[in-house]
């Protein structure tokens, strides 16, 4: 099978990781895989995985030049199936697929109604995308039951929707304690973090929907609470990632006087990401909107205790193996971070539960097989 993945981002993020997992899985099953995406830090990973990459960026929401090029590419490479990711790529790919006579699987990872954009634009995007999906998509992916319900509310017909959750490769994460210690020391020394620190961490693209502002506000309150209670404070806040709001979050950190105990790495290499998880004592996920939360299952798979937003989708994914705080409520988050620090030993069972939940529900083998079966089903219609 010749499969083409179309996306309009080449930088690190949950969607891009999702596509990389698909690329690797489909190549392992003997398929030829192509990727259309813009230049970015994440793009080389598609090539390293064995995909044939074309650097293409969508200009207009509906880009005639892009559509002509994509439809010609589909025909010239005998593409059997296109799988697009997010709104712009989806709309342009659906039109191109219709012209080329090839089925298109579509996927907006976070329902559009939850995007952090003006209401008028949100409604326009929702109408546009649901119209195209209902008329031109073979299947629209939803990552969980709640994401499926949200997409139905947006106007997508239920029979168009297929639920396939994200996954992680446990074998790559289930490290020996010795390896974890070495990785932790490497990262803490690299960033001049005291080795005896208790490290709260968050690994994500820095954008408005990820909730970094709430996290920094909460951490300031954590420091104040520990001081007022006379508790020894060895905490450190590690933020792995970069993005559009990086300068604003750095400014917030400076204004709150947290510069000596908070770090933002900026964009980082792929090989550093697993090392980051090994360097953390707990994972904080303050996101405001999410399609699934792949970093949540990555943290759980790394046996980290997790505090995350109480979004319905995250409660579906994390179950009882995660502690939740009221979304965007920095007071509630601070209270739970303090408790996790003070009672760190008592959260080890929670971390173990998280690992077991990921192993049981979110295996990479199941993920790849479900997508492969879906692709065959679409082609056999």
Short mmCIF file of C-alpha atoms in Angstrom, two decimals:
data_model
loop_
_atom_site.label_atom_id
_atom_site.label_comp_id
_atom_site.label_asym_id
_atom_site.label_seq_id
_atom_site.Cartn_x
_atom_site.Cartn_y
_atom_site.Cartn_z
CA UNK A 1 0.00 0.00 0.00
CA UNK A 2 1.20 3.53 -0.80
CA UNK A 3 0.15 5.83 2.05
CA UNK A 4 0.48 9.62 2.16
CA UNK A 5 0.34 11.58 5.44
CA UNK A 6 -0.48 15.27 5.03
CA UNK A 7 0.10 17.81 7.80
CA UNK A 8 0.83 21.52 8.00
CA UNK A 9 3.41 21.41 10.80
CA UNK A 10 7.00 20.22 10.97
CA UNK A 11 7.70 21.07 14.61
CA UNK A 12 7.40 18.85 17.71
CA UNK A 13 3.98 18.22 19.19
CA UNK A 14 1.48 15.49 20.01
CA UNK A 15 0.00 15.42 16.51
CA UNK A 16 3.42 15.17 14.90
CA UNK A 17 4.40 12.33 17.25
CA UNK A 18 1.16 10.57 16.36
CA UNK A 19 2.03 10.78 12.66
CA UNK A 20 5.57 9.55 13.32
CA UNK A 21 4.17 6.51 15.15
CA UNK A 22 1.96 5.79 12.14
CA UNK A 23 4.87 6.23 9.72
CA UNK A 24 7.02 3.77 11.64
CA UNK A 25 4.21 1.27 12.07
CA UNK A 26 3.11 1.31 8.43
CA UNK A 27 6.67 0.96 7.15
CA UNK A 28 7.24 -1.98 9.50
CA UNK A 29 4.19 -3.64 7.89
CA UNK A 30 5.78 -3.30 4.45
CA UNK A 31 3.98 -0.23 3.14
CA UNK A 32 5.54 2.68 1.25
CA UNK A 33 4.96 5.90 3.18
CA UNK A 34 5.07 9.50 1.97
CA UNK A 35 4.78 12.64 4.11
CA UNK A 36 3.86 16.18 3.05
CA UNK A 37 4.77 18.72 5.73
CA UNK A 38 6.56 22.07 6.14
CA UNK A 39 10.20 22.44 7.15
CA UNK A 40 10.66 22.13 10.91
CA UNK A 41 12.61 20.54 13.75
CA UNK A 42 10.45 17.40 13.68
CA UNK A 43 10.58 16.81 9.92
CA UNK A 44 13.91 14.90 9.89
CA UNK A 45 12.39 12.22 12.12
CA UNK A 46 9.97 11.29 9.35
CA UNK A 47 12.92 10.79 7.01
CA UNK A 48 14.87 8.81 9.61
CA UNK A 49 11.85 6.53 10.03
CA UNK A 50 11.95 5.78 6.28
CA UNK A 51 9.25 8.08 4.92
CA UNK A 52 9.68 9.89 1.60
CA UNK A 53 9.19 13.52 2.64
CA UNK A 54 8.09 16.48 0.51
CA UNK A 55 8.41 19.91 2.14
CA UNK A 56 5.11 21.64 1.49
CA UNK A 57 3.35 24.37 3.46
CA UNK A 58 -0.29 25.36 3.02
CA UNK A 59 -0.81 29.07 2.44
CA UNK A 60 -4.51 29.89 2.30
CA UNK A 61 -7.15 27.93 4.20
CA UNK A 62 -8.16 26.56 0.81
CA UNK A 63 -4.98 26.81 -1.26
CA UNK A 64 -5.51 26.22 -5.02
CA UNK A 65 -1.80 25.88 -5.82
CA UNK A 66 -1.30 23.37 -3.00
CA UNK A 67 -4.38 21.40 -4.10
CA UNK A 68 -3.19 21.14 -7.70
CA UNK A 69 0.29 20.00 -6.60
CA UNK A 70 -1.10 17.50 -4.10
CA UNK A 71 -3.60 15.94 -6.52
CA UNK A 72 -0.87 15.56 -9.15
CA UNK A 73 1.45 14.00 -6.56
CA UNK A 74 -1.23 11.52 -5.50
CA UNK A 75 -1.67 10.38 -9.10
CA UNK A 76 2.03 10.32 -9.97
CA UNK A 77 2.99 8.20 -6.94
CA UNK A 78 -0.02 5.88 -7.21
CA UNK A 79 -1.07 6.78 -3.67
CA UNK A 80 -3.72 4.38 -2.40
CA UNK A 81 -4.84 6.36 0.64
CA UNK A 82 -4.28 9.82 2.14
CA UNK A 83 -4.42 10.47 5.88
CA UNK A 84 -4.58 14.17 6.79
CA UNK A 85 -4.09 15.84 10.16
CA UNK A 86 -5.74 19.03 11.44
CA UNK A 87 -8.08 21.45 9.70
CA UNK A 88 -6.04 23.10 6.93
CA UNK A 89 -4.38 19.88 5.85
CA UNK A 90 -7.71 18.07 6.05
CA UNK A 91 -9.69 20.46 3.85
CA UNK A 92 -6.96 20.73 1.20
CA UNK A 93 -6.33 16.98 1.23
CA UNK A 94 -10.04 16.15 0.88
CA UNK A 95 -10.34 18.35 -2.20
CA UNK A 96 -7.12 16.89 -3.64
CA UNK A 97 -8.25 13.35 -2.93
CA UNK A 98 -11.59 13.97 -4.63
CA UNK A 99 -9.80 15.28 -7.74
CA UNK A 100 -7.36 12.34 -7.75
CA UNK A 101 -10.03 9.73 -6.98
CA UNK A 102 -8.31 8.51 -3.80
CA UNK A 103 -9.93 8.09 -0.33
CA UNK A 104 -8.89 10.46 2.46
CA UNK A 105 -8.93 9.67 6.19
CA UNK A 106 -9.12 12.89 8.23
CA UNK A 107 -8.30 13.82 11.80
CA UNK A 108 -8.53 17.01 13.84
CA UNK A 109 -6.82 15.91 17.04
CA UNK A 110 -8.53 18.45 19.32
CA UNK A 111 -12.19 19.20 18.48
CA UNK A 112 -12.42 22.66 16.91
CA UNK A 113 -15.00 23.85 19.45
CA UNK A 114 -12.27 23.57 22.11
CA UNK A 115 -9.66 25.61 20.24
CA UNK A 116 -8.50 28.80 21.95
CA UNK A 117 -9.62 31.11 19.12
CA UNK A 118 -12.34 33.79 18.72
CA UNK A 119 -15.90 32.42 18.73
CA UNK A 120 -16.77 33.64 15.22
CA UNK A 121 -13.70 31.99 13.73
CA UNK A 122 -14.39 28.83 15.75
CA UNK A 123 -17.94 28.56 14.37
CA UNK A 124 -16.78 29.23 10.81
CA UNK A 125 -14.05 26.60 11.05
CA UNK A 126 -16.46 24.09 12.58
CA UNK A 127 -19.00 24.57 9.80
CA UNK A 128 -16.34 24.38 7.07
CA UNK A 129 -14.66 21.27 8.42
CA UNK A 130 -17.84 19.32 9.22
CA UNK A 131 -19.20 20.08 5.74
CA UNK A 132 -16.08 18.75 4.04
CA UNK A 133 -15.83 15.68 6.31
CA UNK A 134 -19.49 14.76 5.76
CA UNK A 135 -19.13 15.00 1.98
CA UNK A 136 -15.53 14.09 1.17
CA UNK A 137 -13.86 12.18 4.03
CA UNK A 138 -13.83 8.39 4.13
CA UNK A 139 -13.43 8.40 7.93
CA UNK A 140 -12.83 11.04 10.59
CA UNK A 141 -10.76 9.82 13.53
CA UNK A 142 -11.75 10.45 17.15
CA UNK A 143 -9.30 9.51 19.88
CA UNK A 144 -11.85 8.76 22.65
CA UNK A 145 -15.60 8.53 23.24
CA UNK A 146 -15.76 12.13 24.48
CA UNK A 147 -13.88 13.34 21.39
CA UNK A 148 -16.41 11.47 19.26
CA UNK A 149 -19.30 13.18 21.06
CA UNK A 150 -17.62 16.56 20.62
CA UNK A 151 -17.21 15.99 16.89
CA UNK A 152 -20.87 14.98 16.57
CA UNK A 153 -21.77 18.28 18.30
CA UNK A 154 -19.68 20.05 15.66
CA UNK A 155 -21.91 18.57 12.98
CA UNK A 156 -19.92 15.54 11.84
CA UNK A 157 -22.16 12.55 11.14
CA UNK A 158 -21.72 9.68 13.56
CA UNK A 159 -21.22 7.04 10.85
CA UNK A 160 -18.16 8.98 9.65
CA UNK A 161 -16.39 8.60 13.00
CA UNK A 162 -13.98 5.89 14.12
CA UNK A 163 -12.37 5.76 17.58
CA UNK A 164 -8.70 4.77 17.75
CA UNK A 165 -6.72 5.96 20.82
CA UNK A 166 -3.10 7.06 20.80
CA UNK A 167 -0.31 4.84 22.03
CA UNK A 168 3.27 4.61 23.25
CA UNK A 169 5.94 1.99 22.74
CA UNK A 170 6.43 0.60 26.23
CA UNK A 171 9.65 -1.25 25.37
CA UNK A 172 11.37 2.07 24.61
CA UNK A 173 10.28 3.55 27.94
CA UNK A 174 10.54 0.70 30.45
CA UNK A 175 14.15 1.45 31.46
CA UNK A 176 16.31 0.08 34.23
CA UNK A 177 16.70 2.18 37.35
CA UNK A 178 20.40 2.57 36.59
CA UNK A 179 19.65 4.03 33.15
CA UNK A 180 17.08 6.42 34.60
CA UNK A 181 19.55 7.68 37.20
CA UNK A 182 22.23 8.26 34.55
CA UNK A 183 19.79 10.14 32.33
CA UNK A 184 18.56 12.25 35.23
CA UNK A 185 22.09 13.25 36.21
CA UNK A 186 22.92 14.08 32.59
CA UNK A 187 19.93 16.42 32.18
CA UNK A 188 20.19 18.10 35.58
CA UNK A 189 23.88 18.80 35.04
CA UNK A 190 23.24 20.01 31.49
CA UNK A 191 20.77 22.63 32.74
CA UNK A 192 22.53 23.42 36.05
CA UNK A 193 19.68 22.08 38.19
CA UNK A 194 20.73 20.97 41.72
CA UNK A 195 20.94 17.17 41.82
CA UNK A 196 18.90 16.95 45.03
CA UNK A 197 15.96 18.88 43.51
CA UNK A 198 12.41 17.63 43.39
CA UNK A 199 11.57 18.36 39.75
CA UNK A 200 8.04 19.17 38.65
CA UNK A 201 7.97 18.88 34.87
CA UNK A 202 5.89 19.59 31.80
CA UNK A 203 6.94 18.68 28.25
CA UNK A 204 4.94 20.35 25.50
CA UNK A 205 4.86 22.94 22.75
CA UNK A 206 4.41 26.35 24.42
CA UNK A 207 1.10 27.59 23.04
CA UNK A 208 -2.01 29.17 24.52
CA UNK A 209 -4.03 25.96 24.83
CA UNK A 210 -1.37 24.10 26.82
CA UNK A 211 -1.86 26.10 30.02
CA UNK A 212 1.72 27.12 30.81
CA UNK A 213 0.52 30.38 32.35
CA UNK A 214 -1.61 28.46 34.87
CA UNK A 215 1.33 26.21 35.71
CA UNK A 216 3.71 29.11 36.39
CA UNK A 217 1.09 30.89 38.52
CA UNK A 218 0.56 27.69 40.51
CA UNK A 219 4.28 27.15 41.02
CA UNK A 220 4.64 30.63 42.50
CA UNK A 221 1.92 29.67 44.99
CA UNK A 222 3.68 26.39 45.72
CA UNK A 223 6.82 28.29 46.72
CA UNK A 224 4.82 30.67 48.90
CA UNK A 225 2.92 27.85 50.61
CA UNK A 226 6.06 25.85 51.40
CA UNK A 227 7.70 28.97 52.82
CA UNK A 228 4.70 29.88 54.98
CA UNK A 229 4.57 26.33 56.40
CA UNK A 230 8.27 26.21 57.11
CA UNK A 231 8.78 23.24 54.78
CA UNK A 232 12.21 22.77 53.19
CA UNK A 233 11.81 23.73 49.54
CA UNK A 234 13.91 21.78 47.05
CA UNK A 235 11.44 22.10 44.20
CA UNK A 236 12.30 23.03 40.64
CA UNK A 237 10.02 23.59 37.65
CA UNK A 238 11.25 22.10 34.36
CA UNK A 239 9.41 23.09 31.17
CA UNK A 240 10.61 21.14 28.15
CA UNK A 241 9.69 22.77 24.87
CA UNK A 242 9.45 26.00 22.93
CA UNK A 243 6.87 27.76 20.83
CA UNK A 244 5.01 30.94 20.04
CA UNK A 245 4.40 31.91 23.67
CA UNK A 246 7.88 31.06 24.97
CA UNK A 247 8.94 34.71 25.37
CA UNK A 248 5.72 35.55 27.21
CA UNK A 249 6.08 32.65 29.65
CA UNK A 250 9.73 33.56 30.29
CA UNK A 251 8.60 37.10 31.05
CA UNK A 252 5.96 35.79 33.46
CA UNK A 253 8.60 33.66 35.22
CA UNK A 254 10.88 36.68 35.60
CA UNK A 255 8.06 38.92 36.87
CA UNK A 256 7.18 36.35 39.55
CA UNK A 257 10.80 36.00 40.67
CA UNK A 258 11.03 32.33 39.66
CA UNK A 259 14.06 32.60 37.40
CA UNK A 260 16.39 30.69 39.73
CA UNK A 261 14.09 27.69 40.12
CA UNK A 262 12.39 27.44 36.72
CA UNK A 263 13.77 26.43 33.34
CA UNK A 264 12.40 26.52 29.80
CA UNK A 265 14.53 24.43 27.47
CA UNK A 266 13.23 25.82 24.17
CA UNK A 267 12.95 23.42 21.26
CA UNK A 268 15.00 20.30 21.89
CA UNK A 269 16.35 17.30 19.99
CA UNK A 270 14.31 14.10 19.78
CA UNK A 271 16.94 12.16 21.73
CA UNK A 272 16.53 14.49 24.71
CA UNK A 273 12.80 13.90 25.21
CA UNK A 274 13.06 10.45 26.89
CA UNK A 275 15.90 11.82 29.02
CA UNK A 276 13.64 14.65 30.17
CA UNK A 277 11.08 12.17 31.49
CA UNK A 278 13.81 10.34 33.41
CA UNK A 279 14.88 13.62 35.02
CA UNK A 280 11.44 14.40 36.50
CA UNK A 281 9.94 13.48 39.86
CA UNK A 282 6.38 14.25 38.80
CA UNK A 283 4.55 15.42 35.69
CA UNK A 284 2.16 18.37 35.61
CA UNK A 285 -0.21 18.65 32.64
CA UNK A 286 -2.14 21.96 32.85
CA UNK A 287 -3.64 21.89 29.35
CA UNK A 288 -6.82 23.84 28.58
CA UNK A 289 -7.91 21.79 25.55
CA UNK A 290 -6.83 18.39 24.31
CA UNK A 291 -7.65 15.76 21.74
CA UNK A 292 -6.06 12.96 23.75
CA UNK A 293 -2.94 14.08 25.59
CA UNK A 294 -0.14 11.86 24.33
CA UNK A 295 2.31 13.34 26.84
CA UNK A 296 -0.04 12.10 29.57
CA UNK A 297 0.42 8.47 28.58
CA UNK A 298 4.14 9.06 27.99
CA UNK A 299 4.48 10.33 31.57
CA UNK A 300 2.40 7.44 32.92
CA UNK A 301 4.48 4.95 30.93
CA UNK A 302 7.58 6.48 32.54
CA UNK A 303 6.10 5.64 35.97
CA UNK A 304 5.73 9.29 36.95
CA UNK A 305 2.97 10.46 39.29
CA UNK A 306 0.80 12.88 37.32
CA UNK A 307 -1.39 15.87 38.10
CA UNK A 308 -3.45 17.06 35.14
CA UNK A 309 -6.42 19.18 34.14
CA UNK A 310 -9.80 17.61 34.79
CA UNK A 311 -10.83 17.72 31.13
CA UNK A 312 -13.22 14.89 30.31
CA UNK A 313 -10.87 13.42 27.71
CA UNK A 314 -7.94 13.32 30.16
CA UNK A 315 -10.08 11.59 32.77
CA UNK A 316 -10.97 9.01 30.11
CA UNK A 317 -7.32 8.44 29.30
CA UNK A 318 -5.84 8.60 32.80
CA UNK A 319 -8.63 6.97 34.79
CA UNK A 320 -7.91 6.59 38.49
CA UNK A 321 -4.14 6.48 37.90
CA UNK A 322 -3.89 10.28 37.70
CA UNK A 323 -4.69 13.10 40.13
CA UNK A 324 -6.80 15.90 38.64
CA UNK A 325 -7.18 19.61 39.32
CA UNK A 326 -9.85 22.04 38.14
CA UNK A 327 -8.81 23.19 34.67
CA UNK A 328 -7.20 26.70 34.68
CA UNK A 329 -7.47 26.95 38.49
CA UNK A 330 -3.94 27.75 39.68
CA UNK A 331 -4.97 27.64 43.36
CA UNK A 332 -6.24 24.08 43.04
CA UNK A 333 -3.18 23.03 41.05
CA UNK A 334 -0.82 24.58 43.62
CA UNK A 335 -2.53 22.77 46.47
CA UNK A 336 -2.14 19.41 44.72
CA UNK A 337 1.48 20.11 43.75
CA UNK A 338 2.30 20.89 47.39
CA UNK A 339 0.65 17.65 48.50
CA UNK A 340 2.55 15.64 45.90
CA UNK A 341 5.85 17.16 47.05
CA UNK A 342 5.20 16.75 50.77
CA UNK A 343 3.90 13.19 50.42
CA UNK A 344 6.09 12.07 47.52
CA UNK A 345 6.58 8.52 48.80
CA UNK A 346 2.83 7.97 48.99
CA UNK A 347 2.42 8.73 45.29
CA UNK A 348 4.60 5.83 44.14
CA UNK A 349 1.58 3.51 43.94
CA UNK A 350 -0.17 6.03 41.69
CA UNK A 351 2.82 6.00 39.35
CA UNK A 352 2.76 2.18 39.23
CA UNK A 353 -0.96 2.23 38.40
CA UNK A 354 -0.26 4.65 35.56
CA UNK A 355 2.36 2.39 34.03
CA UNK A 356 0.06 -0.64 34.18
CA UNK A 357 -2.83 1.30 32.64
CA UNK A 358 -0.74 2.38 29.65
CA UNK A 359 0.61 -1.14 29.15
CA UNK A 360 -2.93 -2.56 29.14
CA UNK A 361 -4.76 0.07 27.06
CA UNK A 362 -2.35 2.03 24.89
CA UNK A 363 0.11 -0.35 23.27
CA UNK A 364 1.77 0.62 20.01
CA UNK A 365 1.13 -2.79 18.47
CA UNK A 366 -2.64 -2.40 18.88
CA UNK A 367 -2.52 1.19 17.59
CA UNK A 368 -0.76 0.23 14.36
CA UNK A 369 -2.94 -2.81 13.71
CA UNK A 370 -6.15 -0.81 14.19
CA UNK A 371 -5.04 1.82 11.69
CA UNK A 372 -3.89 -0.77 9.18
CA UNK A 373 -7.22 -2.56 9.45
CA UNK A 374 -9.02 0.76 8.97
CA UNK A 375 -7.00 1.59 5.86
CA UNK A 376 -7.80 -1.81 4.34
CA UNK A 377 -11.46 -1.39 5.18
CA UNK A 378 -11.55 2.01 3.47
CA UNK A 379 -9.82 0.68 0.35
CA UNK A 380 -12.18 -2.31 0.13
CA UNK A 381 -15.37 -0.23 0.21
#
